[in-house]
Short mmCIF file of N, CA and C in Angstrom, two decimals:
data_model
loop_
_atom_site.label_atom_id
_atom_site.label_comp_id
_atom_site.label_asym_id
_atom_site.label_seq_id
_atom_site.Cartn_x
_atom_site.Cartn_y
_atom_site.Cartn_z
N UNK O 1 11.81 -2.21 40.94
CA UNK O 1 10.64 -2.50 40.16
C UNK O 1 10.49 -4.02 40.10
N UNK O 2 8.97 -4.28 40.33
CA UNK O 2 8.93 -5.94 40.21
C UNK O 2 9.21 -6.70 39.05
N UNK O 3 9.10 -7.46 38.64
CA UNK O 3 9.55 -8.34 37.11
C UNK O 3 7.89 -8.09 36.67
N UNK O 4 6.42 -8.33 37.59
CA UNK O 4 5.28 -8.27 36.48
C UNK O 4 5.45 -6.51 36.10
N UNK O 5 6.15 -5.73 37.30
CA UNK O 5 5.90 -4.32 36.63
C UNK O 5 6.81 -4.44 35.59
N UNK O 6 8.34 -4.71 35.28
CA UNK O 6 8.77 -4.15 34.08
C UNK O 6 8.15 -5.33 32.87
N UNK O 7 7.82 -6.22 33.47
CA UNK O 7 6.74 -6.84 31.83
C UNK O 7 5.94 -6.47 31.19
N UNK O 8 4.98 -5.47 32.12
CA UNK O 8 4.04 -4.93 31.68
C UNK O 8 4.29 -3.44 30.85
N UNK O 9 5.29 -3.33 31.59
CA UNK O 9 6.00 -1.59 31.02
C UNK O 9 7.07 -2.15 29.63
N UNK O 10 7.50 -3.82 29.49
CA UNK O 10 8.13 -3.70 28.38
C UNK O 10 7.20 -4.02 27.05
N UNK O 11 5.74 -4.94 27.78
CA UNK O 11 4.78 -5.20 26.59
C UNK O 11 4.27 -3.70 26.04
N UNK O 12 3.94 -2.53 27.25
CA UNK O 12 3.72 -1.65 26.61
C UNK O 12 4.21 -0.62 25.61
N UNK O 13 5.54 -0.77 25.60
CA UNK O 13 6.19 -0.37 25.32
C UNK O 13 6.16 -0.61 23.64
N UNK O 14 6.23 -2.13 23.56
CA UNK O 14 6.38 -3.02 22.52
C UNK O 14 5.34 -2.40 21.45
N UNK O 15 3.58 -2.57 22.34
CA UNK O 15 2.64 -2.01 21.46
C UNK O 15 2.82 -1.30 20.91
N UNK O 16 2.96 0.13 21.83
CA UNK O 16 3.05 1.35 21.33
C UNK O 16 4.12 1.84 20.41
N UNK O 17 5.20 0.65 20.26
CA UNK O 17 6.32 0.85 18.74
C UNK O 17 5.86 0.68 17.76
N UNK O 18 4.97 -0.74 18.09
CA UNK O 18 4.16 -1.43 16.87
C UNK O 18 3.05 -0.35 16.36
N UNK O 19 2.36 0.31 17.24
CA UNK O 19 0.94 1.05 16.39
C UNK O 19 1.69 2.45 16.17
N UNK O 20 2.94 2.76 16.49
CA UNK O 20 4.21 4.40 15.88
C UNK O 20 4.23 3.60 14.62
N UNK O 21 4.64 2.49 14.22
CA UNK O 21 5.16 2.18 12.78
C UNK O 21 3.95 1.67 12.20
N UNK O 22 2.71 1.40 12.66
CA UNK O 22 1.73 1.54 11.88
C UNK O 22 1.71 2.41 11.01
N UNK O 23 1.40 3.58 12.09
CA UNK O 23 0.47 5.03 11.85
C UNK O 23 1.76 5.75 10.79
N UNK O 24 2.90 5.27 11.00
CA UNK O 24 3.95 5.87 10.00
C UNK O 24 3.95 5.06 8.93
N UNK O 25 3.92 3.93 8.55
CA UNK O 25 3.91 2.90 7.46
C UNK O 25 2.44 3.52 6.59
N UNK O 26 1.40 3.33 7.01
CA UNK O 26 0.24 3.60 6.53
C UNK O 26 0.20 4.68 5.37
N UNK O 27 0.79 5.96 6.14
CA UNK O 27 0.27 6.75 5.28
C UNK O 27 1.04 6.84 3.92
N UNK O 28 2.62 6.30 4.23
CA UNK O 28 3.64 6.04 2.83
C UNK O 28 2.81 4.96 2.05
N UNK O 29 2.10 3.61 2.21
CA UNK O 29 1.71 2.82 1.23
C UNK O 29 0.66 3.64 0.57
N UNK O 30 -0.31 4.17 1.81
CA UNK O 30 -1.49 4.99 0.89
C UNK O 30 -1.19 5.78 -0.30
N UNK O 31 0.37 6.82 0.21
CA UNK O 31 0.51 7.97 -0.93
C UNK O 31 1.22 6.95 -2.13
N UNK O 32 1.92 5.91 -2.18
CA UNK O 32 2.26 5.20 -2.99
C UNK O 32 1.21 4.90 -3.91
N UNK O 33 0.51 3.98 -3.34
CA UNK O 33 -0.77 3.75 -4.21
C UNK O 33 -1.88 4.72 -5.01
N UNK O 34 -1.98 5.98 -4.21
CA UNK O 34 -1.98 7.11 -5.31
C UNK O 34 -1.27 7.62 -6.15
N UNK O 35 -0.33 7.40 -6.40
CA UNK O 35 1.17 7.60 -7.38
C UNK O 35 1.27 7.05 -7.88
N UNK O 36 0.52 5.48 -7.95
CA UNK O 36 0.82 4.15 -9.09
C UNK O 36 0.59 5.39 -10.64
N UNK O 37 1.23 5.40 -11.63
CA UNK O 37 1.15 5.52 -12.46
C UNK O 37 -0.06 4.39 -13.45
N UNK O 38 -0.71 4.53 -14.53
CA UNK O 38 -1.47 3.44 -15.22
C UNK O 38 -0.93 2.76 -15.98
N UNK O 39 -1.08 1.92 -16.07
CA UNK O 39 -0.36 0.63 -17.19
C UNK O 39 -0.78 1.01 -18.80
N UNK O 40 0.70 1.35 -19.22
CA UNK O 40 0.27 1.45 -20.47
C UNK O 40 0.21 0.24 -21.49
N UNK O 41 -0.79 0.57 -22.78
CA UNK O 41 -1.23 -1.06 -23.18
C UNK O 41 -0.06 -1.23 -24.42
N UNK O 42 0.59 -0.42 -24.35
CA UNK O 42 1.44 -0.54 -25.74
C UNK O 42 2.90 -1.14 -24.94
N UNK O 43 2.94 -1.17 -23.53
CA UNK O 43 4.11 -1.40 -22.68
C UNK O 43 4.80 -3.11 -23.01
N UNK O 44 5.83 -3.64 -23.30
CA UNK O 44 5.91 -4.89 -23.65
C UNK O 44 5.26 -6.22 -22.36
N UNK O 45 5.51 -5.25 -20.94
CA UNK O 45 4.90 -6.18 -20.33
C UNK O 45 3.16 -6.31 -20.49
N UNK O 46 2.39 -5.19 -20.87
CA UNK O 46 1.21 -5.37 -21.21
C UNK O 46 0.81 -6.08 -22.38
N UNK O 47 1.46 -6.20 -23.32
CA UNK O 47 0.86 -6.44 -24.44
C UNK O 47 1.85 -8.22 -24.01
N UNK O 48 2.65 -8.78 -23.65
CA UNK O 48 2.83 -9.78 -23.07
C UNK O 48 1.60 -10.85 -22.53
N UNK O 49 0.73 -9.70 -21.70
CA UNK O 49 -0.51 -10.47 -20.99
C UNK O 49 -1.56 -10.02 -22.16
N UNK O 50 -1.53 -9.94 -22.79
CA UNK O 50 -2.47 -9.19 -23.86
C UNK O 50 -3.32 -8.12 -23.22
N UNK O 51 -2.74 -7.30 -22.30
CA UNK O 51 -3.77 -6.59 -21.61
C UNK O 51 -4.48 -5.46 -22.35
N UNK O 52 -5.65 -5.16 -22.60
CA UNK O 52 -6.58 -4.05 -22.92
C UNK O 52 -7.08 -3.37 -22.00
N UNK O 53 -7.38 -2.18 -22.23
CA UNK O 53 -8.12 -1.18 -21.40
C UNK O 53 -9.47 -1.01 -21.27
N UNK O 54 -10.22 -1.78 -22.47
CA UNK O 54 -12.04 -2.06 -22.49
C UNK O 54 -11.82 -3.49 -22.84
N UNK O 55 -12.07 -4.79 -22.22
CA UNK O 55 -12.03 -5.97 -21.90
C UNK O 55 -12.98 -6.62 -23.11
N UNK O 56 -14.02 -5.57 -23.74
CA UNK O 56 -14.90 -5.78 -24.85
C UNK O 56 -13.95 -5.84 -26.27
N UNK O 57 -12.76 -5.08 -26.17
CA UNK O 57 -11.90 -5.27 -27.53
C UNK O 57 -10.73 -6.31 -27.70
N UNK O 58 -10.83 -7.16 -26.31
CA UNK O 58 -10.04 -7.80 -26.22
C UNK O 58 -10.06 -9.38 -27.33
N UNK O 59 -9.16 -9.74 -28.13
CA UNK O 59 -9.01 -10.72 -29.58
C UNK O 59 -8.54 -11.79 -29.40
N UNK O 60 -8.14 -11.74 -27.64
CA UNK O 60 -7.55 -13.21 -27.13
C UNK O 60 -8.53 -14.12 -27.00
N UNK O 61 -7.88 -15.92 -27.41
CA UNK O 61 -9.12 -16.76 -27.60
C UNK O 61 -9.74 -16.98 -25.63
N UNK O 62 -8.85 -16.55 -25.04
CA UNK O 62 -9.00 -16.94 -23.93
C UNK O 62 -10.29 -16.14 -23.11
N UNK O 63 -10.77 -14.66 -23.85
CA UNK O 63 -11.19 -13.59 -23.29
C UNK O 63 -12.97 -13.82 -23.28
N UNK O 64 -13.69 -14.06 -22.32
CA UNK O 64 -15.37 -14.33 -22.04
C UNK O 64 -15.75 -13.13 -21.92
N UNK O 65 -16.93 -12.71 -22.53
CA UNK O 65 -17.70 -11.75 -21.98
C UNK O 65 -18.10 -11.70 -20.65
N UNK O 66 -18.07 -10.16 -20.09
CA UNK O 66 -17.93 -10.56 -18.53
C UNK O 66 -17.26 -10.54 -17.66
N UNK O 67 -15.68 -11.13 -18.48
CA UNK O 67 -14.59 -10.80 -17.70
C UNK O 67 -13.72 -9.84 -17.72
N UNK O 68 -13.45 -9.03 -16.77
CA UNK O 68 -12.75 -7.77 -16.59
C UNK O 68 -11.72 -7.81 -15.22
N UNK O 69 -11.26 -6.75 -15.25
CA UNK O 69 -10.08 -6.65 -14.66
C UNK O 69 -11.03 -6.48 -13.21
N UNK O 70 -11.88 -5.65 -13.09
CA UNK O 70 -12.75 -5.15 -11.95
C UNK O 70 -13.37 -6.53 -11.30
N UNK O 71 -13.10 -7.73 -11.91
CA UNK O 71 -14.20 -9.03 -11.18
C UNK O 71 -12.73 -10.01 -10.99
N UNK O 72 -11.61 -9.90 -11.58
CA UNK O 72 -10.42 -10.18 -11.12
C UNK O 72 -10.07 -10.48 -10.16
N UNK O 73 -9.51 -12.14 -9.64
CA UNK O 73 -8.97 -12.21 -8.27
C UNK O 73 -7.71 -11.02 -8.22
N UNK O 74 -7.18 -11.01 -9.18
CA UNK O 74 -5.28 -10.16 -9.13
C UNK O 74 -5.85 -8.70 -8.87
N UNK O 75 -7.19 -7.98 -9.31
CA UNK O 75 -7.35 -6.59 -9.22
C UNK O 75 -7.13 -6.48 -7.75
N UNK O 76 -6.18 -5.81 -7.04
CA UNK O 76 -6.18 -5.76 -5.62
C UNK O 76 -7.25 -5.08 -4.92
N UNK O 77 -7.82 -4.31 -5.09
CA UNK O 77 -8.67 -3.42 -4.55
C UNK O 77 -10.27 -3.09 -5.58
N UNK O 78 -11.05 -4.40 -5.28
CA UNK O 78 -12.49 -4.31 -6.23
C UNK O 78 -12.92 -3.21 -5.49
N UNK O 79 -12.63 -2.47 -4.75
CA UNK O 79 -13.72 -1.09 -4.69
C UNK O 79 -13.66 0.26 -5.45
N UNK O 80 -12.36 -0.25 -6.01
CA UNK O 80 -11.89 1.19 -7.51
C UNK O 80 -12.88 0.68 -8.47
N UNK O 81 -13.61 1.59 -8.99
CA UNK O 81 -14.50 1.95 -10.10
C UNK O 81 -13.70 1.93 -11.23
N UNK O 82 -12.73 2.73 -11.35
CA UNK O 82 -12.32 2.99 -12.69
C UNK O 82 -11.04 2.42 -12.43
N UNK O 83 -9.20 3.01 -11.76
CA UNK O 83 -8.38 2.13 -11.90
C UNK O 83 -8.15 1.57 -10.62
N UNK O 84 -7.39 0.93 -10.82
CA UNK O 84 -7.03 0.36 -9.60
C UNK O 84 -5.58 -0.65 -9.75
N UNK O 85 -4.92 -1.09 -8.35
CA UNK O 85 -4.09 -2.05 -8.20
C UNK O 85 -4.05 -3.36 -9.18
N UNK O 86 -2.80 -3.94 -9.65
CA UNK O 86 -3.53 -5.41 -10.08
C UNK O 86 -2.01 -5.87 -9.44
N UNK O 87 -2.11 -7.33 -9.02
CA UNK O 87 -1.25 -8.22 -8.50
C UNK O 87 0.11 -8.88 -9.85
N UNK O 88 -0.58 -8.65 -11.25
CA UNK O 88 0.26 -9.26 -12.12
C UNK O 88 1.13 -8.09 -12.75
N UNK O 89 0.76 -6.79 -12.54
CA UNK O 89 1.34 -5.25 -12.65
C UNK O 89 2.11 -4.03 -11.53
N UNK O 90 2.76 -5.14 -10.70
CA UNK O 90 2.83 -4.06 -9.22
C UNK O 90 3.40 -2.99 -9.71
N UNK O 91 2.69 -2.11 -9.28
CA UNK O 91 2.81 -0.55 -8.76
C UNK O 91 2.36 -0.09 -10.51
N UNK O 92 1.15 -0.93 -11.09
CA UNK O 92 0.48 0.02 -11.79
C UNK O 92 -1.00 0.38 -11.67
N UNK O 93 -1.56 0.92 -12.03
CA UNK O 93 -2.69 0.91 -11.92
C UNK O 93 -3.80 0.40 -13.52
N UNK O 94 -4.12 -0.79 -13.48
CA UNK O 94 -5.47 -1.04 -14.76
C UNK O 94 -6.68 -0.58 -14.40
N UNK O 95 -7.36 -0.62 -15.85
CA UNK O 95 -8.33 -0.29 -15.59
C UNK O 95 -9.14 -1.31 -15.40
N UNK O 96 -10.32 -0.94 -14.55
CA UNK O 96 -11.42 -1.60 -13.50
C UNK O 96 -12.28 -2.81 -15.01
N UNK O 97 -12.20 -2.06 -16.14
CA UNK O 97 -13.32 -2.42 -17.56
C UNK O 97 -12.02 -3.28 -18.03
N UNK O 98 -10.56 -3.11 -17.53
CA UNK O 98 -10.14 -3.99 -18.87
C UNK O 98 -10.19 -5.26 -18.33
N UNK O 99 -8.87 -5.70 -19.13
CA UNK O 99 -8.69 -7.36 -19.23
C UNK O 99 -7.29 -7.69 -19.63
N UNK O 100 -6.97 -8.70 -19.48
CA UNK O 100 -5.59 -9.54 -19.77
C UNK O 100 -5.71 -11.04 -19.42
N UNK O 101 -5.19 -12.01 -20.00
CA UNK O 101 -4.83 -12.95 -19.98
C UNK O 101 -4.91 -14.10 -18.88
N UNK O 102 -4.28 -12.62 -17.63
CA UNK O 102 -4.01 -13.80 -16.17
C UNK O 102 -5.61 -13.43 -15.76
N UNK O 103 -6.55 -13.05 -16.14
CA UNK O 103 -7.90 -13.16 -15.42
C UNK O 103 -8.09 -14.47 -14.86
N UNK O 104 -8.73 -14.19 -13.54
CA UNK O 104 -8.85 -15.55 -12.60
C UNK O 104 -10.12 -14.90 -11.91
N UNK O 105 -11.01 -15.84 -12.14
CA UNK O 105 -12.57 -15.32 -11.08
C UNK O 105 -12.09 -15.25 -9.79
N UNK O 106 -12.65 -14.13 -9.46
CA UNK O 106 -13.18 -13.68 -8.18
C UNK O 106 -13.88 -14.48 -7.19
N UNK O 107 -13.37 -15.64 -6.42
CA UNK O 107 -14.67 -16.72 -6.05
C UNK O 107 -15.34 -16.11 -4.81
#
């Protein structure tokens, strides 16, 4: 076998490991992220960030009308309606309406 044939048979090779551990990686983060459990607000790390679940009851001086967890740079995934990912809670899920502390606009 020539050296461009086994280069080409070892790049292919290479790909096709890389898009097996895709297609196997993928579907474990997906079912993870449906399994996030929700952040509870009574939890010490929640009430730490002062986090609320309606962003309207929130008593922190820091808290603007407007701002919610759903317009959040940290909300990982703005296309959840109701909960979703946040970056300052891994592996919980807030809600899209609340709020906490680390709010950072969305630029």
């Amino acid at each position: 076998m020539s050296d461009k044939n086994a280069s080409m048979q070892r790049r292919r090779f290479l790909k096709m490991g890389a898009a097996g551990a895709a297609i196997t990686i993928l579907p474990v983060s997906w079912h993870a992220a449906l399994a996030a459990e929700r952040l509870d607000p009574s939890s010490a790390q929640a009430r730490a960030m002062s986090y609320v679940e309606n962003a309207s009851d929130s008593t922190h001086s820091a808290y603007q009308a407007g701002h919610n967890c759903a317009n959040c740079l940290m909300f990982s995934d703005p296309s959840q309606a109701e909960w979703g990912p946040c970056a300052v809670f891994p592996g919980k899920l807030v809600a899209a309406g609340g709020w906490c502390n680390a709010w950072v606009t969305r630029g």
